[in-house]
Tab-separated table of C-alpha atoms and ligand atoms in Angstrom:
chain	number	residue	atom	x	y	z
A	28	MET	CA	-148.670	95.365	157.404
A	29	ALA	CA	-148.740	93.583	154.076
A	30	LEU	CA	-145.029	92.889	153.825
A	31	SER	CA	-143.678	89.794	155.550
A	32	SER	CA	-140.008	89.224	156.331
A	33	GLU	CA	-140.041	86.680	153.464
A	34	ASP	CA	-141.295	89.400	151.107
A	35	ARG	CA	-138.509	91.711	152.268
A	36	LYS	CA	-135.888	89.072	151.548
A	37	TRP	CA	-137.394	88.403	148.120
A	38	LEU	CA	-137.304	92.106	147.245
A	39	GLN	CA	-133.718	92.456	148.351
A	40	GLU	CA	-132.831	89.524	146.135
A	41	ILE	CA	-134.532	90.701	142.948
A	42	ILE	CA	-133.841	94.444	143.303
A	43	PRO	CA	-130.927	94.618	145.720
A	44	ASP	CA	-129.953	98.260	145.385
A	45	ALA	CA	-133.275	99.922	144.632
A	46	SER	CA	-135.693	98.918	147.401
A	47	TRP	CA	-136.368	101.434	150.146
A	48	PHE	CA	-138.280	100.288	153.206
A	49	ASP	CA	-140.584	102.646	155.161
A	50	GLU	CA	-139.951	105.320	152.576
A	51	PRO	CA	-141.846	108.594	153.228
A	52	MET	CA	-144.135	109.252	150.254
A	53	ALA	CA	-143.831	112.981	150.961
A	54	ARG	CA	-140.493	112.655	149.126
A	55	HIS	CA	-142.186	111.177	146.067
A	56	THR	CA	-145.263	113.327	145.556
A	57	THR	CA	-145.413	116.878	144.270
A	58	LEU	CA	-147.794	117.813	147.111
A	59	ARG	CA	-144.956	116.840	149.484
A	60	VAL	CA	-147.236	115.060	151.943
A	61	GLY	CA	-147.867	111.417	152.757
A	62	GLY	CA	-146.793	108.741	155.208
A	63	PRO	CA	-144.349	105.916	154.450
A	64	ALA	CA	-144.699	103.206	151.847
A	65	GLU	CA	-143.841	99.838	153.364
A	66	VAL	CA	-141.448	99.560	150.472
A	67	LEU	CA	-140.717	101.689	147.427
A	68	VAL	CA	-138.962	99.991	144.540
A	69	ARG	CA	-137.404	101.449	141.431
A	70	PRO	CA	-137.034	98.737	138.797
A	71	ARG	CA	-134.402	99.593	136.208
A	72	ASP	CA	-135.532	97.423	133.331
A	73	ILE	CA	-138.336	95.253	132.070
A	74	GLY	CA	-136.739	92.088	133.505
A	75	GLN	CA	-136.795	93.510	137.034
A	76	LEU	CA	-140.260	94.950	136.570
A	77	ARG	CA	-141.655	91.646	135.314
A	78	SER	CA	-140.157	89.746	138.278
A	79	LEU	CA	-141.669	92.299	140.624
A	80	VAL	CA	-145.134	92.263	139.126
A	81	THR	CA	-145.459	88.490	138.743
A	82	GLY	CA	-143.903	87.842	142.179
A	83	ALA	CA	-146.226	90.355	143.848
A	84	GLU	CA	-149.235	88.723	142.169
A	85	GLN	CA	-148.163	85.266	143.448
A	86	ARG	CA	-147.540	86.605	146.953
A	87	GLY	CA	-150.779	88.592	147.067
A	88	LEU	CA	-148.732	91.705	147.752
A	89	PRO	CA	-150.558	94.941	146.980
A	90	GLY	CA	-148.717	97.204	144.563
A	91	LEU	CA	-149.275	100.789	143.508
A	92	VAL	CA	-147.530	102.148	140.438
A	93	VAL	CA	-146.400	105.765	140.506
A	94	GLY	CA	-144.875	107.968	137.843
A	95	ARG	CA	-143.962	111.429	139.039
A	96	GLY	CA	-146.343	111.488	142.015
A	97	SER	CA	-147.908	114.638	140.654
A	98	ASN	CA	-151.518	113.563	140.773
A	99	LEU	CA	-151.350	111.665	144.015
A	100	LEU	CA	-152.387	112.431	147.580
A	101	VAL	CA	-151.064	109.847	150.051
A	102	ARG	CA	-152.726	109.822	153.461
A	103	ASP	CA	-150.545	110.337	156.531
A	104	GLY	CA	-150.628	106.672	157.637
A	105	GLY	CA	-148.786	105.659	154.466
A	106	ILE	CA	-149.214	102.822	152.004
A	107	GLU	CA	-149.451	99.117	152.730
A	108	GLY	CA	-147.376	96.941	150.430
A	109	MET	CA	-145.233	98.008	147.542
A	110	VAL	CA	-144.965	101.242	145.582
A	111	ILE	CA	-143.405	100.759	142.148
A	112	ASP	CA	-141.724	103.919	140.914
A	113	LEU	CA	-141.119	103.923	137.159
A	114	SER	CA	-139.417	107.315	137.029
A	115	ALA	CA	-135.879	105.904	137.163
A	116	GLY	CA	-135.780	103.124	134.584
A	117	PHE	CA	-138.628	103.813	132.197
A	118	ARG	CA	-138.263	107.249	130.694
A	119	THR	CA	-137.006	106.831	127.145
A	120	ILE	CA	-138.611	108.970	124.445
A	121	GLY	CA	-137.816	108.376	120.761
A	122	PHE	CA	-138.989	107.921	117.207
A	123	GLN	CA	-140.544	104.623	116.213
A	124	GLY	CA	-139.922	103.830	112.563
A	125	PRO	CA	-139.612	106.294	109.655
A	126	PRO	CA	-142.239	109.025	109.059
A	127	GLY	CA	-145.493	107.815	107.497
A	128	PRO	CA	-147.645	109.413	104.765
A	129	GLY	CA	-147.608	113.213	104.960
A	130	GLY	CA	-144.593	113.049	107.259
A	131	VAL	CA	-146.634	111.861	110.247
A	132	CYS	CA	-144.239	110.726	112.962
A	133	ARG	CA	-144.700	107.978	115.477
A	134	VAL	CA	-143.126	108.886	118.811
A	135	ALA	CA	-142.854	106.321	121.604
A	136	ALA	CA	-142.534	107.286	125.257
A	137	LEU	CA	-142.151	105.113	128.321
A	138	ALA	CA	-144.443	105.572	131.297
A	139	GLY	CA	-141.920	107.144	133.684
A	140	ALA	CA	-140.933	109.956	131.289
A	141	ARG	CA	-142.168	113.408	132.148
A	142	LEU	CA	-145.049	114.654	130.072
A	143	ALA	CA	-143.176	117.958	129.830
A	144	ALA	CA	-140.142	116.139	128.363
A	145	LEU	CA	-142.381	114.499	125.748
A	146	CYS	CA	-143.773	117.944	124.855
A	147	ARG	CA	-140.256	119.368	124.539
A	148	PHE	CA	-139.153	116.423	122.379
A	149	ALA	CA	-142.072	116.986	119.984
A	150	ILE	CA	-142.034	120.770	119.887
A	151	SER	CA	-138.285	121.049	119.306
A	152	ARG	CA	-138.732	118.815	116.235
A	153	GLY	CA	-141.736	120.704	114.871
A	154	LEU	CA	-144.237	117.954	115.690
A	155	ALA	CA	-147.697	119.082	116.689
A	156	GLY	CA	-150.470	117.393	118.644
A	157	ILE	CA	-149.190	117.027	122.198
A	158	GLU	CA	-148.682	120.734	123.002
A	159	PHE	CA	-152.021	120.864	124.916
A	160	ALA	CA	-150.183	118.883	127.612
A	161	LEU	CA	-147.769	121.747	128.297
A	162	GLY	CA	-150.170	122.809	131.046
A	163	ILE	CA	-150.124	119.494	132.849
A	164	PRO	CA	-147.597	118.122	135.351
A	165	GLY	CA	-146.806	114.430	135.599
A	166	SER	CA	-145.592	111.345	133.816
A	167	VAL	CA	-146.552	109.828	130.466
A	168	GLY	CA	-147.950	106.715	132.213
A	169	GLY	CA	-150.114	108.781	134.541
A	170	ALA	CA	-151.273	110.944	131.639
A	171	ILE	CA	-152.324	107.866	129.639
A	172	ALA	CA	-154.045	106.214	132.614
A	173	MET	CA	-156.003	109.407	133.355
A	174	ASN	CA	-156.478	110.527	129.743
A	175	ALA	CA	-154.930	113.817	130.890
A	176	GLY	CA	-155.991	116.887	129.033
A	177	THR	CA	-157.249	120.434	128.887
A	178	ALA	CA	-159.992	122.156	126.917
A	179	ALA	CA	-157.541	122.067	123.964
A	180	GLY	CA	-157.157	118.288	123.787
A	181	SER	CA	-156.405	115.063	125.610
A	182	MET	CA	-154.140	112.044	125.317
A	183	ALA	CA	-156.876	110.126	123.475
A	184	ASP	CA	-156.463	112.554	120.529
A	185	VAL	CA	-152.816	111.633	119.898
A	186	LEU	CA	-152.333	108.081	121.132
A	187	GLU	CA	-152.002	105.374	118.525
A	188	ALA	CA	-151.342	102.546	120.980
A	189	VAL	CA	-150.764	101.847	124.657
A	190	THR	CA	-148.375	99.174	125.912
A	191	VAL	CA	-149.267	97.388	129.142
A	192	LEU	CA	-147.737	94.742	131.381
A	193	THR	CA	-150.308	92.367	132.838
A	194	PRO	CA	-149.845	90.891	136.340
A	195	ALA	CA	-149.159	87.569	134.596
A	196	GLY	CA	-146.100	89.263	133.064
A	197	ARG	CA	-147.357	89.605	129.471
A	198	ILE	CA	-146.526	92.708	127.473
A	199	ARG	CA	-149.440	93.718	125.250
A	200	ARG	CA	-149.748	96.490	122.705
A	201	LEU	CA	-153.318	97.767	122.600
A	202	ALA	CA	-154.497	99.869	119.678
A	203	ALA	CA	-155.920	103.145	120.985
A	204	ARG	CA	-159.046	102.629	118.879
A	205	SER	CA	-159.800	99.468	120.904
A	206	LEU	CA	-159.688	101.434	124.178
A	207	VAL	CA	-162.410	103.506	125.772
A	208	PHE	CA	-161.228	106.936	126.855
A	209	GLY	CA	-163.481	109.080	129.024
A	210	TYR	CA	-163.054	112.386	130.802
A	211	ARG	CA	-159.822	111.826	132.804
A	212	LYS	CA	-160.335	108.108	132.456
A	213	LEU	CA	-159.090	105.145	130.443
A	214	SER	CA	-160.941	101.818	130.541
A	215	LEU	CA	-158.881	98.828	129.467
A	216	PRO	CA	-160.623	96.100	127.444
A	217	PRO	CA	-162.232	93.264	129.453
A	218	ASP	CA	-159.793	90.617	128.211
A	219	VAL	CA	-156.867	92.599	129.660
A	220	VAL	CA	-158.586	93.327	132.940
A	221	SER	CA	-159.982	89.821	133.506
A	222	GLU	CA	-156.502	88.343	133.161
A	223	ASN	CA	-155.749	90.496	136.077
A	224	ARG	CA	-157.370	89.805	139.429
A	225	SER	CA	-156.255	92.988	141.125
A	226	GLU	CA	-157.162	95.216	138.174
A	227	GLN	CA	-153.642	96.622	138.318
A	228	THR	CA	-152.558	96.284	134.714
A	229	LEU	CA	-149.512	98.437	134.465
A	230	ILE	CA	-149.084	100.980	131.704
A	231	LEU	CA	-145.590	100.722	130.265
A	232	GLY	CA	-145.871	103.494	127.716
A	233	GLY	CA	-147.551	104.675	124.574
A	234	SER	CA	-146.983	105.572	120.982
A	235	LEU	CA	-148.294	108.833	119.582
A	236	LEU	CA	-148.967	110.057	116.068
A	237	LEU	CA	-147.727	113.621	115.640
A	238	GLN	CA	-148.045	115.962	112.679
A	239	PRO	CA	-145.114	117.858	111.168
A	240	VAL	CA	-145.798	121.600	111.125
A	241	ASP	CA	-143.823	124.818	110.848
A	242	ALA	CA	-141.414	124.411	113.779
A	243	ARG	CA	-141.016	128.153	114.381
A	244	GLU	CA	-144.771	128.720	114.631
A	245	LEU	CA	-145.174	125.736	116.922
A	246	LYS	CA	-142.446	127.042	119.245
A	247	VAL	CA	-144.156	130.443	119.435
A	248	ARG	CA	-147.507	128.780	120.239
A	249	ALA	CA	-145.824	126.627	122.885
A	250	ARG	CA	-144.115	129.656	124.444
A	251	HIS	CA	-147.473	131.428	124.743
A	252	LEU	CA	-149.051	128.378	126.378
A	253	VAL	CA	-146.242	128.176	128.928
A	254	GLN	CA	-146.461	131.905	129.663
A	255	ALA	CA	-150.237	131.696	130.137
A	256	ARG	CA	-149.772	128.798	132.513
A	257	ARG	CA	-147.098	130.633	134.530
A	258	ALA	CA	-149.399	133.631	134.841
A	259	ALA	CA	-152.445	131.579	135.893
A	260	GLN	CA	-151.011	128.819	138.072
A	261	PRO	CA	-148.910	128.728	141.273
A	262	LEU	CA	-146.064	126.731	139.767
A	263	LYS	CA	-143.514	127.605	142.439
A	264	GLN	CA	-145.468	126.034	145.293
A	265	PRO	CA	-145.904	122.294	145.867
A	266	SER	CA	-149.272	121.169	144.481
A	267	ALA	CA	-150.847	118.363	142.461
A	268	GLY	CA	-151.902	120.612	139.587
A	269	SER	CA	-155.675	120.879	139.229
A	270	PHE	CA	-157.161	119.210	142.285
A	271	PHE	CA	-160.743	118.677	141.075
A	272	LYS	CA	-162.095	117.603	137.700
A	273	ASN	CA	-163.995	120.240	135.806
A	274	PRO	CA	-167.655	119.302	136.283
A	275	PRO	CA	-169.960	118.982	133.281
A	276	GLY	CA	-171.984	122.088	132.578
A	277	GLY	CA	-169.528	124.779	131.605
A	278	GLN	CA	-168.215	126.299	134.834
A	279	SER	CA	-164.735	125.090	135.736
A	280	ALA	CA	-163.833	123.778	139.185
A	281	GLY	CA	-161.564	126.823	139.624
A	282	GLN	CA	-164.429	129.227	138.865
A	283	LEU	CA	-166.778	127.471	141.309
A	284	ILE	CA	-164.240	127.309	144.164
A	285	ASP	CA	-163.325	130.948	143.532
A	286	ALA	CA	-167.005	132.007	143.505
A	287	ALA	CA	-167.534	130.114	146.781
A	288	GLY	CA	-164.942	132.443	148.323
A	289	PHE	CA	-162.146	129.965	148.962
A	290	LYS	CA	-159.108	131.738	147.507
A	291	GLY	CA	-156.510	131.924	150.273
A	292	ALA	CA	-158.522	129.668	152.638
A	293	CYS	CA	-156.343	127.309	154.633
A	294	ILE	CA	-156.292	124.471	157.115
A	295	GLY	CA	-152.914	123.943	158.785
A	296	GLY	CA	-150.306	124.045	156.043
A	297	ALA	CA	-152.760	123.459	153.182
A	298	ALA	CA	-154.171	126.434	151.297
A	299	VAL	CA	-156.306	127.232	148.284
A	300	SER	CA	-154.032	129.151	145.942
A	301	ARG	CA	-154.848	132.836	145.531
A	302	GLN	CA	-153.688	132.575	141.931
A	303	HIS	CA	-155.868	129.617	140.841
A	304	ALA	CA	-158.612	128.277	143.096
A	305	ASN	CA	-158.376	124.699	141.763
A	306	PHE	CA	-154.824	124.422	143.091
A	307	ILE	CA	-154.379	123.240	146.671
A	308	VAL	CA	-150.870	124.190	147.729
A	309	ASN	CA	-148.638	123.011	150.528
A	310	ARG	CA	-147.308	126.089	152.323
A	311	GLY	CA	-144.502	124.028	153.843
A	312	GLN	CA	-145.808	121.968	156.727
A	313	ALA	CA	-149.074	120.557	155.388
A	314	THR	CA	-150.260	117.065	156.243
A	315	ALA	CA	-152.566	114.952	154.111
A	316	ALA	CA	-155.204	115.460	156.825
A	317	ASP	CA	-154.973	119.256	156.326
A	318	ILE	CA	-155.533	118.829	152.588
A	319	LEU	CA	-158.388	116.353	153.052
A	320	GLY	CA	-160.021	118.722	155.562
A	321	LEU	CA	-159.778	121.602	153.103
A	322	ILE	CA	-161.130	119.673	150.142
A	323	GLY	CA	-164.017	118.396	152.296
A	324	ARG	CA	-164.968	121.982	153.125
A	325	ILE	CA	-164.721	123.008	149.484
A	326	GLN	CA	-166.923	120.116	148.350
A	327	GLN	CA	-169.506	120.914	151.015
A	328	ARG	CA	-169.773	124.589	150.258
A	329	VAL	CA	-169.717	124.237	146.466
A	330	SER	CA	-172.409	121.595	146.722
A	331	ALA	CA	-174.558	123.744	149.045
A	332	ARG	CA	-174.168	126.889	146.909
A	333	PHE	CA	-174.244	125.523	143.393
A	334	GLY	CA	-175.631	121.987	143.730
A	335	ILE	CA	-172.478	120.588	142.112
A	336	ARG	CA	-170.415	117.763	143.599
A	337	LEU	CA	-166.755	118.351	142.804
A	338	GLU	CA	-164.830	115.121	142.207
A	339	PRO	CA	-161.081	115.028	142.876
A	340	GLU	CA	-158.924	114.548	139.814
A	341	VAL	CA	-156.095	113.696	142.182
A	342	VAL	CA	-155.922	110.028	143.180
A	343	ILE	CA	-156.186	109.621	146.963
A	344	VAL	CA	-154.529	106.534	148.458
A	345	GLY	CA	-153.200	105.103	151.709
A	346	ARG	CA	-154.284	104.926	155.316
A	347	GLY	CA	-155.249	107.777	157.572
A	348	LEU	CA	-153.573	108.180	160.935
A	349	ARG	CA	-155.809	107.464	163.894
A	350	ALA	CA	-156.854	110.673	165.624
A	351	PRO	CA	-154.938	111.126	168.893
A	352	LYS	CA	-156.976	110.093	171.956
A	353	LYS	CA	-158.401	112.979	173.936
A	354	SER	CA	-157.297	112.914	177.570
B	411	EPU	N1	-160.885	130.681	136.919
B	411	EPU	C1	-161.443	131.487	137.893
B	411	EPU	N2	-160.856	131.483	139.128
B	411	EPU	C2	-159.765	130.740	139.417
B	411	EPU	C3	-159.220	129.909	138.426
B	411	EPU	C4	-159.800	129.903	137.167
B	411	EPU	O1	-162.419	132.187	137.666
B	411	EPU	O2	-159.307	130.806	140.559
B	411	EPU	C5	-161.487	130.686	135.577
B	411	EPU	C6	-160.499	131.161	134.524
B	411	EPU	O3	-160.508	132.548	134.398
B	411	EPU	C7	-161.018	130.471	133.274
B	411	EPU	C8	-161.644	129.176	133.803
B	411	EPU	O4	-161.774	129.341	135.203
B	411	EPU	O5	-162.051	131.235	132.701
B	411	EPU	C9	-160.799	127.943	133.508
B	411	EPU	O6	-159.517	128.097	134.102
B	411	EPU	P1	-158.156	127.613	133.372
B	411	EPU	O7	-158.081	128.224	132.029
B	411	EPU	O8	-157.054	127.868	134.324
B	411	EPU	O9	-158.363	126.097	133.120
B	411	EPU	P2	-158.720	124.907	134.090
B	411	EPU	O10	-159.882	124.204	133.504
B	411	EPU	O11	-158.834	125.355	135.503
B	411	EPU	C10	-157.223	123.147	132.829
B	411	EPU	C11	-156.531	121.918	133.309
B	411	EPU	C12	-155.123	122.254	133.792
B	411	EPU	C13	-154.326	122.934	132.689
B	411	EPU	C14	-155.091	124.174	132.237
B	411	EPU	C15	-154.358	124.787	131.047
B	411	EPU	C16	-158.365	120.562	134.216
B	411	EPU	C17	-159.050	120.039	135.438
B	411	EPU	N3	-157.293	121.346	134.411
B	411	EPU	O12	-157.406	123.979	133.985
B	411	EPU	O13	-154.479	121.012	134.045
B	411	EPU	O14	-153.037	123.327	133.129
B	411	EPU	O15	-156.440	123.811	131.826
B	411	EPU	O16	-155.083	125.712	130.421
B	411	EPU	O17	-158.769	120.260	133.108
B	411	EPU	C18	-153.885	119.442	135.695
B	411	EPU	O18	-154.671	118.676	135.110
B	411	EPU	O19	-153.249	119.107	136.718
B	411	EPU	C19	-153.735	120.800	135.186
B	411	EPU	C20	-152.963	121.693	135.768
């Protein structure tokens, strides 16, 4: 237990109506599994968020920031400390300033906004650049932190700047060109990270540069992307999108898992989708242990057959439950 009774009192004082204690994370992740967070808080504005972050740093209280919980697997024993959910108070999307040369538009989005909402905002206004993200679930903050993308592009291609909140409570705007984006990875500059003992600099949002194009053509392209995604991916079942990163070398994780014969394989309530082998779906009653068991088997067999170690794209957090004692 990381949360003392003092910490509880403090939380109830600074965020009286938006702190939930022992909150099941299964309610806050798209995989619909996961034990309780000691406390889940939903700050409504930057004042509340700053008090939370600086107070947690002073108290040594661990904090995990979540957006839409769509790339997150929480173990069944839950999460020690505080989960900060930005999806309630931080989801504004809008223009920033007038269009620049050639009509280029700067669009700002806060971290808790859905990536899909950002795509809709841009596409409905005939602004191109972010439509690659139509295939990806999740929040803007998560997408920036992971440099989310597909073969058609990634966040690094459209971001002009990223805004962060340091644990000391400073808001900083970082030019994208000063950041190092990797495959599903963003490394913050050393001066931002060193200010920050727990390495938990929080992404508040980003600003994107988008190109004006023929709006009708863009809408047609977007419709095709959405249709292709519906045909290829099990969107009606709870999942975390693509579970593994595509390994270097050409063959996608989905192709490798499929070739290893896993489509339809299951442990408990967790199954490998028959539609797309890189989607682990919850058939209703899955636990995190079921999912972890299944991904362990996949990694083992893919490694034995193809000599490739699949790395999860999904972030895995929390404590496992102790196995029940055998009598
Ligand atoms: N494939 C198979 N068997 C399968 C699944 C796929 O053979 O069971 C083959 C497909 O036929 C295709 C190749 O694998 O030739 C790649 O598959 P796909 O086009 O579905 O792309 P992906 O690399 O698996 C990526 C993103 C998705 C995004 C799609 C949109 C990654 C790890 N995933 O999937 O992102 O929706 O492209 O095209 O880059 C996510 O990140 O959560 C996510 C859903």
